[in-house]
Tab-separated table of C-alpha atoms and ligand atoms in Angstrom:
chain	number	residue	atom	x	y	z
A	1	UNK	CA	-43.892	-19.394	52.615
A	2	UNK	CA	-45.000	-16.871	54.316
A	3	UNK	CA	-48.637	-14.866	53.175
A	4	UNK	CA	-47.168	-11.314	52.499
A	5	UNK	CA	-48.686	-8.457	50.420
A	6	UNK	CA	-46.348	-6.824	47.627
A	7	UNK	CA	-47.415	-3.622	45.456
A	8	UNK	CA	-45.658	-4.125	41.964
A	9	UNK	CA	-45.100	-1.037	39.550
A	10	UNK	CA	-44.500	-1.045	36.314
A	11	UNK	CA	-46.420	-1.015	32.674
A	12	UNK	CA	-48.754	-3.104	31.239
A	13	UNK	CA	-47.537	-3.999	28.131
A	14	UNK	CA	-50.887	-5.707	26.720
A	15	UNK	CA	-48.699	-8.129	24.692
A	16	UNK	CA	-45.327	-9.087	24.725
A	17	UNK	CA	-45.000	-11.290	28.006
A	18	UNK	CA	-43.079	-8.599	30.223
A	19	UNK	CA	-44.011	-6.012	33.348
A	20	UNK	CA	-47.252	-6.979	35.058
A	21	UNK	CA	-48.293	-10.128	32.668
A	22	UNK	CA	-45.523	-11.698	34.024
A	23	UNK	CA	-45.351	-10.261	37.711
A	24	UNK	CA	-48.726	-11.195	38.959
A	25	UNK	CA	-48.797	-14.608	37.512
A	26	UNK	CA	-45.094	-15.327	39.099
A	27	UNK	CA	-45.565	-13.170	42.607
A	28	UNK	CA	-49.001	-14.776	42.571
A	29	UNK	CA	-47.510	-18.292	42.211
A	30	UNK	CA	-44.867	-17.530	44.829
A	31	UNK	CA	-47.567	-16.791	47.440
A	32	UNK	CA	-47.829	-13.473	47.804
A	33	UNK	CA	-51.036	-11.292	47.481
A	34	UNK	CA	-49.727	-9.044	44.263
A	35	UNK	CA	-51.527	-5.419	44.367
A	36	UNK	CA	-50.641	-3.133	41.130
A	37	UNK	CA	-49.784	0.407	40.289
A	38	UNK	CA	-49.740	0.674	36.390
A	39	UNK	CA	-46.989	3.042	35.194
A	40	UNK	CA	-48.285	3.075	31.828
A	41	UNK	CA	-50.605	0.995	29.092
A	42	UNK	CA	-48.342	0.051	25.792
A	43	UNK	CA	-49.759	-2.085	23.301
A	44	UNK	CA	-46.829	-3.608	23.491
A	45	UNK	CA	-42.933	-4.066	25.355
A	46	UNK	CA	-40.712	-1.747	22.973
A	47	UNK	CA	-38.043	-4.312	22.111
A	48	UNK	CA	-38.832	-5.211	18.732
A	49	UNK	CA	-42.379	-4.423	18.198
A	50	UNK	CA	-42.487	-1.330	15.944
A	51	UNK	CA	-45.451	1.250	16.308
A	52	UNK	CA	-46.601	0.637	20.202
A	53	UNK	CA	-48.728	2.658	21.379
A	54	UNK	CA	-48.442	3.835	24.777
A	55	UNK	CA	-50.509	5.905	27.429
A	56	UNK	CA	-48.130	7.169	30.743
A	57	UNK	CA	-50.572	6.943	33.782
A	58	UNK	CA	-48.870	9.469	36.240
A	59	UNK	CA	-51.357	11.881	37.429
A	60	UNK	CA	-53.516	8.654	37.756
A	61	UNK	CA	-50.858	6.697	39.597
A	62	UNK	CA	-50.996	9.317	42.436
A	63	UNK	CA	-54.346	9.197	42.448
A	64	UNK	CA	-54.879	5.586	43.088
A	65	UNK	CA	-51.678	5.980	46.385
A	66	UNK	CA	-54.061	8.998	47.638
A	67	UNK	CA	-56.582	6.521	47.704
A	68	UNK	CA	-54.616	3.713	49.115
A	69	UNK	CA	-53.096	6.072	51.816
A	70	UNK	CA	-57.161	6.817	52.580
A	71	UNK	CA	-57.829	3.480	53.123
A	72	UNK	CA	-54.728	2.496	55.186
A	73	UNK	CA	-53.387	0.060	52.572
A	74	UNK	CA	-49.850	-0.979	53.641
A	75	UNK	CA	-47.049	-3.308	51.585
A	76	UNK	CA	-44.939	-5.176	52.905
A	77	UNK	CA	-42.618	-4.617	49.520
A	78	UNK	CA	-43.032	-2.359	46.914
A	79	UNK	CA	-41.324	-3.600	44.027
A	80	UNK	CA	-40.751	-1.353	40.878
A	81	UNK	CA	-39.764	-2.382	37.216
A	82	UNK	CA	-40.428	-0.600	34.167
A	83	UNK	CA	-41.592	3.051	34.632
A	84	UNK	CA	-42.902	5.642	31.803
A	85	UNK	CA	-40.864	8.551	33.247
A	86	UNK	CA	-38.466	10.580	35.139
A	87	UNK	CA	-41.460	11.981	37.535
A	88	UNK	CA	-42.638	8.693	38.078
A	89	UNK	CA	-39.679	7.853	40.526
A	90	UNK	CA	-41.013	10.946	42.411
A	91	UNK	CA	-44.853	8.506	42.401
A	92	UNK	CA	-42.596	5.576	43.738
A	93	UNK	CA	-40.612	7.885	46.813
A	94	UNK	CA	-44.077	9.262	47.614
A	95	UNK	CA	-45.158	5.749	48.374
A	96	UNK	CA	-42.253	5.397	50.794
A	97	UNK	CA	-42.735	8.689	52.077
A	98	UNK	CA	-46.283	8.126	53.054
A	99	UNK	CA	-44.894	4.963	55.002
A	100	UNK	CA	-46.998	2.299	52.266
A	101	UNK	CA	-44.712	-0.192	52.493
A	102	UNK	CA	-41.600	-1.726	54.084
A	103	UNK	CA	-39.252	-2.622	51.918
A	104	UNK	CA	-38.022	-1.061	48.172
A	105	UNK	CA	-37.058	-3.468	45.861
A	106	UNK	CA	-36.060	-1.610	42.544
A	107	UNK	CA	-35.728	-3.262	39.040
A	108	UNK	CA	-33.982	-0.111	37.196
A	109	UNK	CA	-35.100	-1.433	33.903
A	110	UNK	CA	-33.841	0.925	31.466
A	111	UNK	CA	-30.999	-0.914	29.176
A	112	UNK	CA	-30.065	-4.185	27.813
A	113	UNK	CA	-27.341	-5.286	26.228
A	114	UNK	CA	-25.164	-2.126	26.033
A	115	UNK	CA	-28.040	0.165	24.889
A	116	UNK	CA	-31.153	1.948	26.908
A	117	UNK	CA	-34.677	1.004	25.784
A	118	UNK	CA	-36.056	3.667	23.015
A	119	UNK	CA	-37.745	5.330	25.491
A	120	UNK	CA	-35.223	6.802	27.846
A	121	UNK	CA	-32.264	9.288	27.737
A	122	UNK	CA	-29.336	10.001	30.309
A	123	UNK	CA	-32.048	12.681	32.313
A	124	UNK	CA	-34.140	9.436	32.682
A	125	UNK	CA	-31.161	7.494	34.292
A	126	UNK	CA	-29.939	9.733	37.056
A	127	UNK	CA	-34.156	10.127	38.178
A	128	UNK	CA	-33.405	6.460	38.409
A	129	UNK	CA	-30.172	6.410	39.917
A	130	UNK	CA	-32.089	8.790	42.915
A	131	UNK	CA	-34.646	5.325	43.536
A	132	UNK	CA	-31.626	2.992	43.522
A	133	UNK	CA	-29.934	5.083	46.225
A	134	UNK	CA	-33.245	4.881	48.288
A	135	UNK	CA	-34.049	0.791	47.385
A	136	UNK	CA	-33.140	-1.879	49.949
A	137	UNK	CA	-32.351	-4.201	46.607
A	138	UNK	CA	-31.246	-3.272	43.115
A	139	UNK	CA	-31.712	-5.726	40.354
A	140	UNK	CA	-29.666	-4.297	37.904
A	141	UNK	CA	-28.116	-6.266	34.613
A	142	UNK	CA	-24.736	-5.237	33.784
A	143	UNK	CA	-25.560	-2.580	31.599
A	144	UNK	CA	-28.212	-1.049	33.920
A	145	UNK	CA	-25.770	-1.144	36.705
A	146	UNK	CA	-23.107	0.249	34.180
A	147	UNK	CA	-25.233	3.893	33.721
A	148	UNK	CA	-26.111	3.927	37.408
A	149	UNK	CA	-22.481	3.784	38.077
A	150	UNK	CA	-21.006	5.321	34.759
A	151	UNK	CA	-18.511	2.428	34.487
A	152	UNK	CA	-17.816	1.283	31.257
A	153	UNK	CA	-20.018	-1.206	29.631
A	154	UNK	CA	-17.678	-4.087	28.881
A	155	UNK	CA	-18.463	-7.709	27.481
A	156	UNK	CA	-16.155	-9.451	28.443
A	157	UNK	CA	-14.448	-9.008	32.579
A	158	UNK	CA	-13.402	-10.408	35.807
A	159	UNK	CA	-14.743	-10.710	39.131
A	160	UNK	CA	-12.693	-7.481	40.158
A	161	UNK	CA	-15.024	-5.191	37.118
A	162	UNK	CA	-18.331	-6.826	38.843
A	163	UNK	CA	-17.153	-6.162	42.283
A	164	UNK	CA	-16.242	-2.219	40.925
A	165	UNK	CA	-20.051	-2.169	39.800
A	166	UNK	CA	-21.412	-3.672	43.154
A	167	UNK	CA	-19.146	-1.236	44.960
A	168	UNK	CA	-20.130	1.548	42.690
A	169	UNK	CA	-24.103	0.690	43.410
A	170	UNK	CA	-23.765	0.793	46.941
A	171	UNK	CA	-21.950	3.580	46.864
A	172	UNK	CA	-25.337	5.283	45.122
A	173	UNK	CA	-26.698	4.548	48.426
A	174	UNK	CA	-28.358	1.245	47.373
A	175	UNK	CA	-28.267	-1.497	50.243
A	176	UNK	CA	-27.957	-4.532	48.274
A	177	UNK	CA	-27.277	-5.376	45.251
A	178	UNK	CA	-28.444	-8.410	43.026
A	179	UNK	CA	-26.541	-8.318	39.689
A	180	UNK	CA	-27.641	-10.329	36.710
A	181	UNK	CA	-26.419	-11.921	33.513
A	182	UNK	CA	-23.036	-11.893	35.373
A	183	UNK	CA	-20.897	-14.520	33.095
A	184	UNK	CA	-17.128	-15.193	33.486
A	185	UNK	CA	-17.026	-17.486	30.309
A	186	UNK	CA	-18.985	-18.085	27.116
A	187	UNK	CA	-20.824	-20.715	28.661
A	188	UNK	CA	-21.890	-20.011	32.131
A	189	UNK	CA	-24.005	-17.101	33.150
A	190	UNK	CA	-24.944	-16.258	36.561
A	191	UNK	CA	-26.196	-13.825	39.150
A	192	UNK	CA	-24.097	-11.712	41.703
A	193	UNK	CA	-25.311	-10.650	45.380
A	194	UNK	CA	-24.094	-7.893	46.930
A	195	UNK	CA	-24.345	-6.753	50.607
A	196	UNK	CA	-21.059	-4.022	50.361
A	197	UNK	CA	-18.926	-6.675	52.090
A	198	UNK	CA	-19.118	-10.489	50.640
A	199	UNK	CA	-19.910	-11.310	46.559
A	200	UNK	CA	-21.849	-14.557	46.806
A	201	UNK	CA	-21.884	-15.450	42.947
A	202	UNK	CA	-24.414	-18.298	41.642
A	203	UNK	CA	-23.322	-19.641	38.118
A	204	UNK	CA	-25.341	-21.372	35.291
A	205	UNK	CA	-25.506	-22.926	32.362
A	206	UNK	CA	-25.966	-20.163	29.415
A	207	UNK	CA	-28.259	-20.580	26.623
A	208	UNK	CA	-26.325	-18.167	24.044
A	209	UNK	CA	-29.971	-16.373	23.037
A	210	UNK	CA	-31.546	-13.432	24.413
A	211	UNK	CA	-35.373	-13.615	25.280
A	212	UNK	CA	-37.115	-10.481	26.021
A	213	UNK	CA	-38.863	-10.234	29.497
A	214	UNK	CA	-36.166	-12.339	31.665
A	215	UNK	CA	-35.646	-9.246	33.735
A	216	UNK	CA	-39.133	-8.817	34.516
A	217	UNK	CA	-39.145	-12.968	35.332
A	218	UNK	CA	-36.094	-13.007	37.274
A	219	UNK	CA	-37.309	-9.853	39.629
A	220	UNK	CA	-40.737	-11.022	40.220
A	221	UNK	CA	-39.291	-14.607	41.094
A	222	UNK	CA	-37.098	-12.729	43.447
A	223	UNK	CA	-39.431	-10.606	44.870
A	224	UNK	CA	-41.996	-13.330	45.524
A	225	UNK	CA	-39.265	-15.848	46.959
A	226	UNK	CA	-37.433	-13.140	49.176
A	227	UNK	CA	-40.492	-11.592	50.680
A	228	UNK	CA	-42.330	-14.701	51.434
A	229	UNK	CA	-39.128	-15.629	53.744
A	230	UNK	CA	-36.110	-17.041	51.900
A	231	UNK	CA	-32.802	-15.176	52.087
A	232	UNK	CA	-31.303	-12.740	49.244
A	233	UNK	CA	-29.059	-15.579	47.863
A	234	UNK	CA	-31.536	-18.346	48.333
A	235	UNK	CA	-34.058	-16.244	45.874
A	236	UNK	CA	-31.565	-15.488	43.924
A	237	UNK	CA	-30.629	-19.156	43.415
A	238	UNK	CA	-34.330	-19.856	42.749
A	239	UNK	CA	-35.207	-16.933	40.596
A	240	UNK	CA	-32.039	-17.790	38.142
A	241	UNK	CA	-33.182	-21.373	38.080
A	242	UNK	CA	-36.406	-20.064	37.047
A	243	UNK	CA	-35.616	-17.903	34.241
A	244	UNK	CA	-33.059	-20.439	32.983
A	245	UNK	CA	-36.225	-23.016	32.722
A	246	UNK	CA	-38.550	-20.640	31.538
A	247	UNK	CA	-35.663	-19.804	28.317
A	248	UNK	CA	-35.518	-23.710	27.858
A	249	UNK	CA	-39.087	-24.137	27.576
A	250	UNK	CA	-38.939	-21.443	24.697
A	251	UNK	CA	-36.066	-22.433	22.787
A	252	UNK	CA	-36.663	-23.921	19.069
A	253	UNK	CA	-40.040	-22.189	19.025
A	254	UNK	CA	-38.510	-19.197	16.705
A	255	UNK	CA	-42.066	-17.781	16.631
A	256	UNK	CA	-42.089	-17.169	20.255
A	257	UNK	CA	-39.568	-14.421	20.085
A	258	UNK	CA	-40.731	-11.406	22.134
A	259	UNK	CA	-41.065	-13.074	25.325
A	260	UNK	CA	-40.486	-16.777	27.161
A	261	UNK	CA	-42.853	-19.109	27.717
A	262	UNK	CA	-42.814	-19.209	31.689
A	263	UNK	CA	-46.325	-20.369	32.339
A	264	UNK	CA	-45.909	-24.033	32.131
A	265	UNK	CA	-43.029	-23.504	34.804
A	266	UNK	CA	-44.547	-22.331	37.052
A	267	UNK	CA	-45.363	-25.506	38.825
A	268	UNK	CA	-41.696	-26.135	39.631
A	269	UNK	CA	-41.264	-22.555	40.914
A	270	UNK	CA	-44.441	-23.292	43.558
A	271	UNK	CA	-42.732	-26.828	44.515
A	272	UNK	CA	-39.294	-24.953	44.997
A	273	UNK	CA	-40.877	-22.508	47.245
A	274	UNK	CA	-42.447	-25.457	49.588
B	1	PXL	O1	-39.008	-6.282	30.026
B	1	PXL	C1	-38.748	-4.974	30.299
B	1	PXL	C2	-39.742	-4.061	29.663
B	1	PXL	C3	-40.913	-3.749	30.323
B	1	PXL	N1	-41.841	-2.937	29.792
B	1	PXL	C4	-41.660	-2.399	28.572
B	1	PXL	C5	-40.501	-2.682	27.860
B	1	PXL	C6	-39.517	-3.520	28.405
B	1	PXL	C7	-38.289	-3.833	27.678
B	1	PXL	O2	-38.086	-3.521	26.555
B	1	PXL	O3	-40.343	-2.145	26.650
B	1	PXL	C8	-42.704	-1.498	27.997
């Protein structure tokens, strides 16, 4: 693989197993020098947790890329995930703006499952449909890619509804697109790449459970696989392997419910990346 440096932003959700807990430990294992850019400090993810505290970092975010920008630092990706704000996307353009780093590989995360995270309202989405239309990738779940698009968010469809969102995204300007939890049946799931021509589609066994944090697993396995040198659909393949271990590992532990337990997998992700 090939030695690469990648800026991640998103939050630090000090427990929970999601954002940057997971994405330096998996970018990190994939190879890849991981630099941060903290969108915000929570005590916790917001998906079941009740009373998190969190602390949005903004003015301090465009601090630290003044000082980066000083010092010459340059990415060769800048991946985003979960921001605190609208006016953070503006933080995340500046980056590209200012020529920091190559490549924009944007994780809208914003919704799951039909519904957006407590945080965020419809002025929230179209600030981050305006970084989709500017990303190289979009790693959008069906429901993500749903409000980006304003398709309807449907349950159950065919390959012609997730070619409609994949058209619809880059449409938005977006110039691939990498959609996940893409499942034609109730027991497959799979992932969906996009280039605005050809639908490669990779389909897996599904575990019928959701785990908190996947996203964030999935994208940072992507990220780390893709920029160290394999192709869109070969990290694609690896990073929905990944998450589909890292879910296995965690079932029957009913304790373990806010996050999965990808730690002890990531062995096999550093001998798949060989
Ligand atoms: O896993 C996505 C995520 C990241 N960060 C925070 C979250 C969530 C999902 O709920 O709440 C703070």
């Amino acid at each position: 693989m090939k030695y690469s440096r990648i800026l991640t932003v998103q939050d630090i959700s000090c427990l929970g197993q999601c954002s940057l807990t997971v994405a330096l430990p998996v970018i990190s294992a994939c190879g890849a020098e991981t630099c941060i850019l903290p969108s915000a400090v929570l005590s916790t993810h917001t998906g079941g947790f009740s009373g998190y505290t969190c602390l949005g970092l903004t003015d301090e975010m465009k601090k630290i890329i003044s000082h980066f920008d000083v010092l010459g630092a340059r990415f060769a990706a800048v991946y985003t995930g979960y921001l605190a704000d609208g006016n953070q996307v503006d933080v995340v353009l500046d980056i590209m703006r200012r020529g920091l780093g190559d490549l924009l590989i944007v994780d809208p995360v914003m919704a799951d499952a039909g519904k957006l995270y407590p945080a965020f309202d419809s002025a929230f989405v179209n600030r981050m449909k305006e970084l989709c239309s500017r990303a190289d990738i979009i790693l959008p779940n069906i429901t993500e890619a749903c409000l980006l698009t304003g398709i309807e968010y449907r349950t159950e469809y065919d390959e012609a509804y997730i070619r409609s969102l994949a058209n619809g995204l880059i449409s938005l300007g977006a110039k691939r697109v990498v959609l996940t939890g893409v499942g034609y049946g109730a027991d497959s799931t799979g992932v969906a790449v996009y280039d605005g021509q050809e639908l490669f589609y990779y389909n897996h066994r599904r575990i019928p459970k959701c785990f908190h944090g996947t996203g964030d697993v999935f994208a940072s396995a992507f990220t780390g696989a893709y920029v160290g040198g394999k192709s869109e659909r070969e990290a694609a393949v690896i990073a929905a392997d990944f998450v589909l271990e890292c879910i296995q590992n965690t079932l029957g532990d009913e304790e373990h419910w806010y996050g999965v337990k990808f730690e002890p997998c990531l062995a096999s992700l550093i001998k798949r990346l060989k």
